[in-house]
Short mmCIF file of C-alpha atoms in Angstrom, two decimals:
data_model
loop_
_atom_site.label_atom_id
_atom_site.label_comp_id
_atom_site.label_asym_id
_atom_site.label_seq_id
_atom_site.Cartn_x
_atom_site.Cartn_y
_atom_site.Cartn_z
CA UNK A 231 2.09 -14.08 7.79
CA UNK A 232 1.13 -12.25 10.95
CA UNK A 233 -0.66 -14.15 13.69
CA UNK A 234 -1.95 -12.94 17.05
CA UNK A 235 -0.35 -9.51 16.68
CA UNK A 236 -0.96 -7.38 19.77
CA UNK A 237 0.25 -3.81 20.25
CA UNK A 238 -0.46 -1.35 23.05
CA UNK A 239 0.19 2.32 23.54
CA UNK A 240 -0.24 4.15 26.87
CA UNK A 241 -3.91 3.72 27.74
CA UNK A 242 -4.82 2.14 24.39
CA UNK A 243 -4.70 -1.42 23.08
CA UNK A 244 -4.39 -0.71 19.36
CA UNK A 245 -4.19 -4.33 18.13
CA UNK A 246 -5.79 -7.32 19.83
CA UNK A 247 -4.55 -10.58 18.38
CA UNK A 248 -4.72 -9.57 14.71
CA UNK A 249 -3.93 -11.97 11.85
CA UNK A 250 -3.01 -11.12 8.27
CA UNK A 251 -1.27 -12.98 5.46
CA UNK A 252 -0.02 -11.87 2.06
CA UNK A 253 0.89 -14.15 -0.84
CA UNK A 254 3.10 -13.68 -3.89
CA UNK A 255 1.17 -12.63 -6.97
CA UNK A 256 -1.85 -11.10 -5.23
CA UNK A 257 -3.32 -7.75 -4.27
CA UNK A 258 -4.76 -7.99 -0.76
CA UNK A 259 -6.92 -5.18 0.62
CA UNK A 260 -6.91 -4.22 4.30
CA UNK A 261 -10.07 -2.32 5.19
CA UNK A 262 -11.65 -0.91 8.32
CA UNK A 263 -12.95 2.31 9.79
CA UNK A 264 -10.54 4.97 11.04
CA UNK A 265 -9.13 3.67 14.31
CA UNK A 266 -9.54 0.00 13.34
CA UNK A 267 -5.78 -0.55 13.65
CA UNK A 268 -4.77 -0.71 9.99
CA UNK A 269 -1.98 1.86 10.31
CA UNK A 270 -0.56 0.20 13.42
CA UNK A 271 -0.42 -3.19 11.69
CA UNK A 272 1.18 -1.55 8.66
CA UNK A 273 3.83 0.10 10.84
CA UNK A 274 4.70 -3.23 12.44
CA UNK A 275 5.04 -4.82 9.00
CA UNK A 276 7.39 -2.05 7.86
CA UNK A 277 9.53 -1.87 11.01
CA UNK A 278 8.23 1.44 12.38
CA UNK A 279 6.76 -0.18 15.54
CA UNK A 280 9.25 -2.85 16.68
CA UNK A 281 7.62 -3.47 20.07
CA UNK A 282 4.69 -5.89 19.81
CA UNK A 283 3.74 -9.47 20.60
CA UNK A 284 2.66 -12.22 18.22
CA UNK A 285 4.11 -14.18 15.31
CA UNK A 286 5.49 -12.48 12.19
CA UNK A 287 6.82 -14.80 9.48
CA UNK A 288 8.37 -13.86 6.14
CA UNK A 289 9.20 -16.52 3.57
CA UNK A 290 8.18 -19.08 6.17
CA UNK A 291 10.75 -17.93 8.74
CA UNK A 292 10.21 -15.83 11.89
CA UNK A 293 11.26 -12.18 11.54
CA UNK A 294 11.20 -9.10 13.77
CA UNK A 295 11.92 -5.87 11.93
CA UNK A 296 13.32 -3.20 14.25
CA UNK A 297 13.57 -0.41 11.69
CA UNK A 298 12.31 0.69 8.28
CA UNK A 299 15.70 -0.32 6.89
CA UNK A 300 15.24 -3.87 8.17
CA UNK A 301 11.95 -4.14 6.28
CA UNK A 302 13.38 -2.55 3.14
CA UNK A 303 16.36 -4.91 3.12
CA UNK A 304 13.90 -7.81 3.34
CA UNK A 305 12.08 -6.46 0.29
CA UNK A 306 9.12 -4.61 1.84
CA UNK A 307 8.45 -1.07 0.57
CA UNK A 308 5.61 1.36 1.23
CA UNK A 309 4.07 4.14 -0.84
CA UNK A 310 2.33 6.54 1.54
CA UNK A 311 -0.54 8.89 0.78
CA UNK A 312 1.88 11.68 1.80
CA UNK A 313 4.61 11.49 -0.82
CA UNK A 314 8.26 11.40 0.24
CA UNK A 315 10.03 12.91 -2.75
CA UNK A 316 12.95 15.32 -3.12
CA UNK A 317 11.28 17.98 -5.23
CA UNK A 318 14.50 19.62 -6.45
CA UNK A 319 15.96 16.37 -7.75
CA UNK A 320 15.18 14.58 -11.00
CA UNK A 321 13.10 11.46 -11.44
CA UNK A 322 16.24 9.33 -11.83
CA UNK A 323 17.92 10.91 -8.81
CA UNK A 324 14.86 10.22 -6.64
CA UNK A 325 14.57 6.61 -7.78
CA UNK A 326 18.20 5.80 -6.95
CA UNK A 327 18.72 8.23 -4.07
CA UNK A 328 21.58 6.91 -1.93
CA UNK A 329 22.25 4.09 -4.42
CA UNK A 330 23.54 6.07 -7.40
CA UNK A 331 25.95 4.33 -9.80
CA UNK A 332 29.41 5.83 -9.44
CA UNK A 333 32.70 6.12 -11.22
CA UNK A 334 35.16 6.53 -8.38
CA UNK A 335 33.81 9.28 -6.12
CA UNK A 336 31.56 10.75 -8.83
CA UNK A 337 27.96 9.88 -9.73
CA UNK A 338 27.65 8.35 -13.18
CA UNK A 339 24.80 10.53 -14.48
CA UNK A 340 24.63 8.79 -17.85
CA UNK A 341 24.17 5.34 -16.31
CA UNK A 342 21.81 6.76 -13.67
CA UNK A 343 19.49 8.14 -16.33
CA UNK A 344 19.80 5.02 -18.50
CA UNK A 345 18.95 2.71 -15.59
CA UNK A 346 15.95 4.88 -14.66
CA UNK A 347 14.74 4.98 -18.27
CA UNK A 348 14.92 1.19 -18.54
CA UNK A 349 13.01 0.75 -15.27
CA UNK A 350 10.30 3.26 -16.22
CA UNK A 351 9.92 1.58 -19.61
CA UNK A 352 9.55 -1.83 -17.93
CA UNK A 353 6.77 -0.40 -15.77
CA UNK A 354 5.08 1.27 -18.73
CA UNK A 355 5.57 4.76 -17.26
CA UNK A 356 6.00 7.62 -19.74
CA UNK A 357 8.25 9.73 -17.52
CA UNK A 358 11.44 11.59 -18.40
CA UNK A 359 14.26 10.45 -16.06
CA UNK A 360 15.71 13.99 -16.23
CA UNK A 361 12.45 15.73 -15.26
CA UNK A 362 12.48 17.60 -11.94
CA UNK A 363 10.08 15.80 -9.61
CA UNK A 364 8.72 18.99 -8.03
CA UNK A 365 7.29 20.01 -11.41
CA UNK A 366 5.38 16.74 -11.91
CA UNK A 367 1.75 16.04 -11.05
CA UNK A 368 0.97 14.24 -7.79
CA UNK A 369 0.09 11.13 -9.81
CA UNK A 370 3.43 11.18 -11.61
CA UNK A 371 5.28 11.64 -8.32
CA UNK A 372 3.45 8.62 -6.95
CA UNK A 373 4.60 6.58 -9.94
CA UNK A 374 8.17 7.68 -9.17
CA UNK A 375 7.74 6.36 -5.61
CA UNK A 376 6.53 3.03 -6.97
CA UNK A 377 9.45 2.92 -9.41
CA UNK A 378 11.83 3.55 -6.51
CA UNK A 379 10.29 0.66 -4.56
CA UNK A 380 10.62 -1.64 -7.57
CA UNK A 381 14.22 -0.54 -8.08
CA UNK A 382 14.93 -1.75 -4.53
CA UNK A 383 13.73 -5.22 -5.58
CA UNK A 384 10.66 -4.88 -3.39
CA UNK A 385 8.81 -8.18 -3.21
CA UNK A 386 6.09 -6.70 -1.02
CA UNK A 387 4.62 -3.32 -1.95
CA UNK A 388 2.29 -1.54 0.47
CA UNK A 389 -0.01 1.05 -1.11
CA UNK A 390 -1.44 3.18 1.72
CA UNK A 391 -4.42 5.21 0.46
CA UNK A 392 -2.56 5.80 -2.82
CA UNK A 393 -5.48 7.23 -4.82
CA UNK A 394 -6.61 10.00 -2.48
CA UNK A 395 -5.27 12.81 -4.70
CA UNK A 396 -5.61 11.12 -8.10
CA UNK A 397 -8.07 11.59 -10.95
CA UNK A 398 -9.89 8.69 -12.59
CA UNK A 399 -7.38 8.37 -15.43
CA UNK A 400 -4.49 8.52 -12.97
CA UNK A 401 -6.08 5.80 -10.84
CA UNK A 402 -6.37 3.60 -13.94
CA UNK A 403 -2.65 4.09 -14.63
CA UNK A 404 -1.74 3.23 -11.04
CA UNK A 405 -3.88 0.10 -11.15
CA UNK A 406 -2.31 -0.99 -14.43
CA UNK A 407 1.14 -0.75 -12.82
CA UNK A 408 -0.08 -2.61 -9.70
CA UNK A 409 -1.53 -5.43 -11.81
CA UNK A 410 1.69 -5.64 -13.81
CA UNK A 411 3.71 -6.03 -10.60
CA UNK A 412 1.24 -8.61 -9.26
CA UNK A 413 1.50 -10.60 -12.47
CA UNK A 414 5.29 -10.66 -12.05
CA UNK A 415 4.88 -12.24 -8.62
CA UNK A 416 4.97 -9.22 -6.29
CA UNK A 417 2.69 -9.19 -3.25
CA UNK A 418 0.71 -5.97 -2.87
CA UNK A 419 -1.09 -4.78 0.25
CA UNK A 420 -3.73 -2.18 -0.63
CA UNK A 421 -5.29 0.10 1.99
CA UNK A 422 -8.26 2.15 0.82
CA UNK A 423 -11.67 3.43 1.89
CA UNK A 424 -12.92 3.43 -1.70
CA UNK A 425 -14.85 0.21 -2.25
CA UNK A 426 -15.08 0.54 -6.01
CA UNK A 427 -11.27 0.48 -6.08
CA UNK A 428 -11.00 -2.40 -3.61
CA UNK A 429 -13.36 -4.53 -5.70
CA UNK A 430 -11.73 -3.53 -8.99
CA UNK A 431 -8.14 -4.27 -8.00
CA UNK A 432 -7.86 -6.84 -5.23
CA UNK A 433 -7.90 -10.62 -4.96
CA UNK A 434 -8.70 -10.84 -1.25
CA UNK A 435 -10.05 -8.51 1.44
CA UNK A 436 -9.24 -8.55 5.16
CA UNK A 437 -11.53 -6.61 7.50
CA UNK A 438 -10.48 -5.11 10.84
CA UNK A 439 -12.67 -3.51 13.49
CA UNK A 440 -11.67 -1.91 16.81
CA UNK A 441 -8.18 -3.36 16.70
CA UNK A 442 -9.36 -6.89 15.97
CA UNK A 443 -9.23 -9.21 12.97
CA UNK A 444 -12.74 -9.88 11.65
CA UNK A 445 -12.44 -11.91 8.45
CA UNK A 446 -10.64 -12.55 5.17
CA UNK A 447 -12.66 -13.24 2.02
CA UNK A 448 -12.00 -13.65 -1.68
CA UNK A 449 -13.01 -10.41 -3.39
CA UNK A 450 -15.02 -12.38 -5.94
CA UNK A 451 -17.15 -13.81 -3.11
CA UNK A 452 -17.65 -10.51 -1.25
CA UNK A 453 -20.25 -7.74 -1.44
CA UNK A 454 -19.97 -4.11 -0.43
CA UNK A 455 -22.87 -4.56 2.01
CA UNK A 456 -21.20 -7.55 3.63
CA UNK A 457 -17.85 -5.81 4.01
CA UNK A 458 -19.44 -2.66 5.47
CA UNK A 459 -21.43 -4.74 7.98
CA UNK A 460 -18.23 -6.42 9.15
CA UNK A 461 -16.42 -3.09 9.39
CA UNK A 462 -19.04 -1.40 11.58
CA UNK A 463 -20.51 -4.47 13.31
CA UNK A 464 -24.11 -3.91 12.25
CA UNK A 465 -26.34 -3.51 9.22
CA UNK A 466 -26.02 -0.12 7.51
CA UNK A 467 -28.63 1.25 5.11
#
């Protein structure tokens, strides 16, 4: 739960008392025009911008993440539009990068691949743990990022414009994985400009405009016209 979040940069007040809450077992969309403040709020949530004012609670207790590691250790992971994969490493090596199972000083490759295979199977992802990530499609690489987040026991997963480079079939696969995680109790924050995706996937929608919180509505009660009007502040034909 974020309440009254305010953040300024030199000459710019990026967030002006913004509120946002995210519940277990839901997909919550954050929408707004470019410059509305979505990315700034996201960076506060994930520890990239530690300097701000306002209330940030996690599991009902006040928190103040001062680094990405702080947020990750609390169970918050992000999948960016720009993928952050090691192209020369395998799927399994990327998923457990820095957390590889070891036997003494050596990486236990057999267990590494077995753990990755079990995780991918649980997520319904038909990926070879030994495949080199750089040879996979963008969609498959994105699934590897999600698998890595899940492997870190992420309770909150932030999907930041995740479908920008995906085909229709690939989007369907991503949404199936997101729904599966939601149904297991994960909280998912979904940032997108594509309304058909927002209405197909999410449970609630929060609208921001010019650095301010505008509203939060149940997706089932919302319309595209109503959301667009709140985003731009006027009727749009």
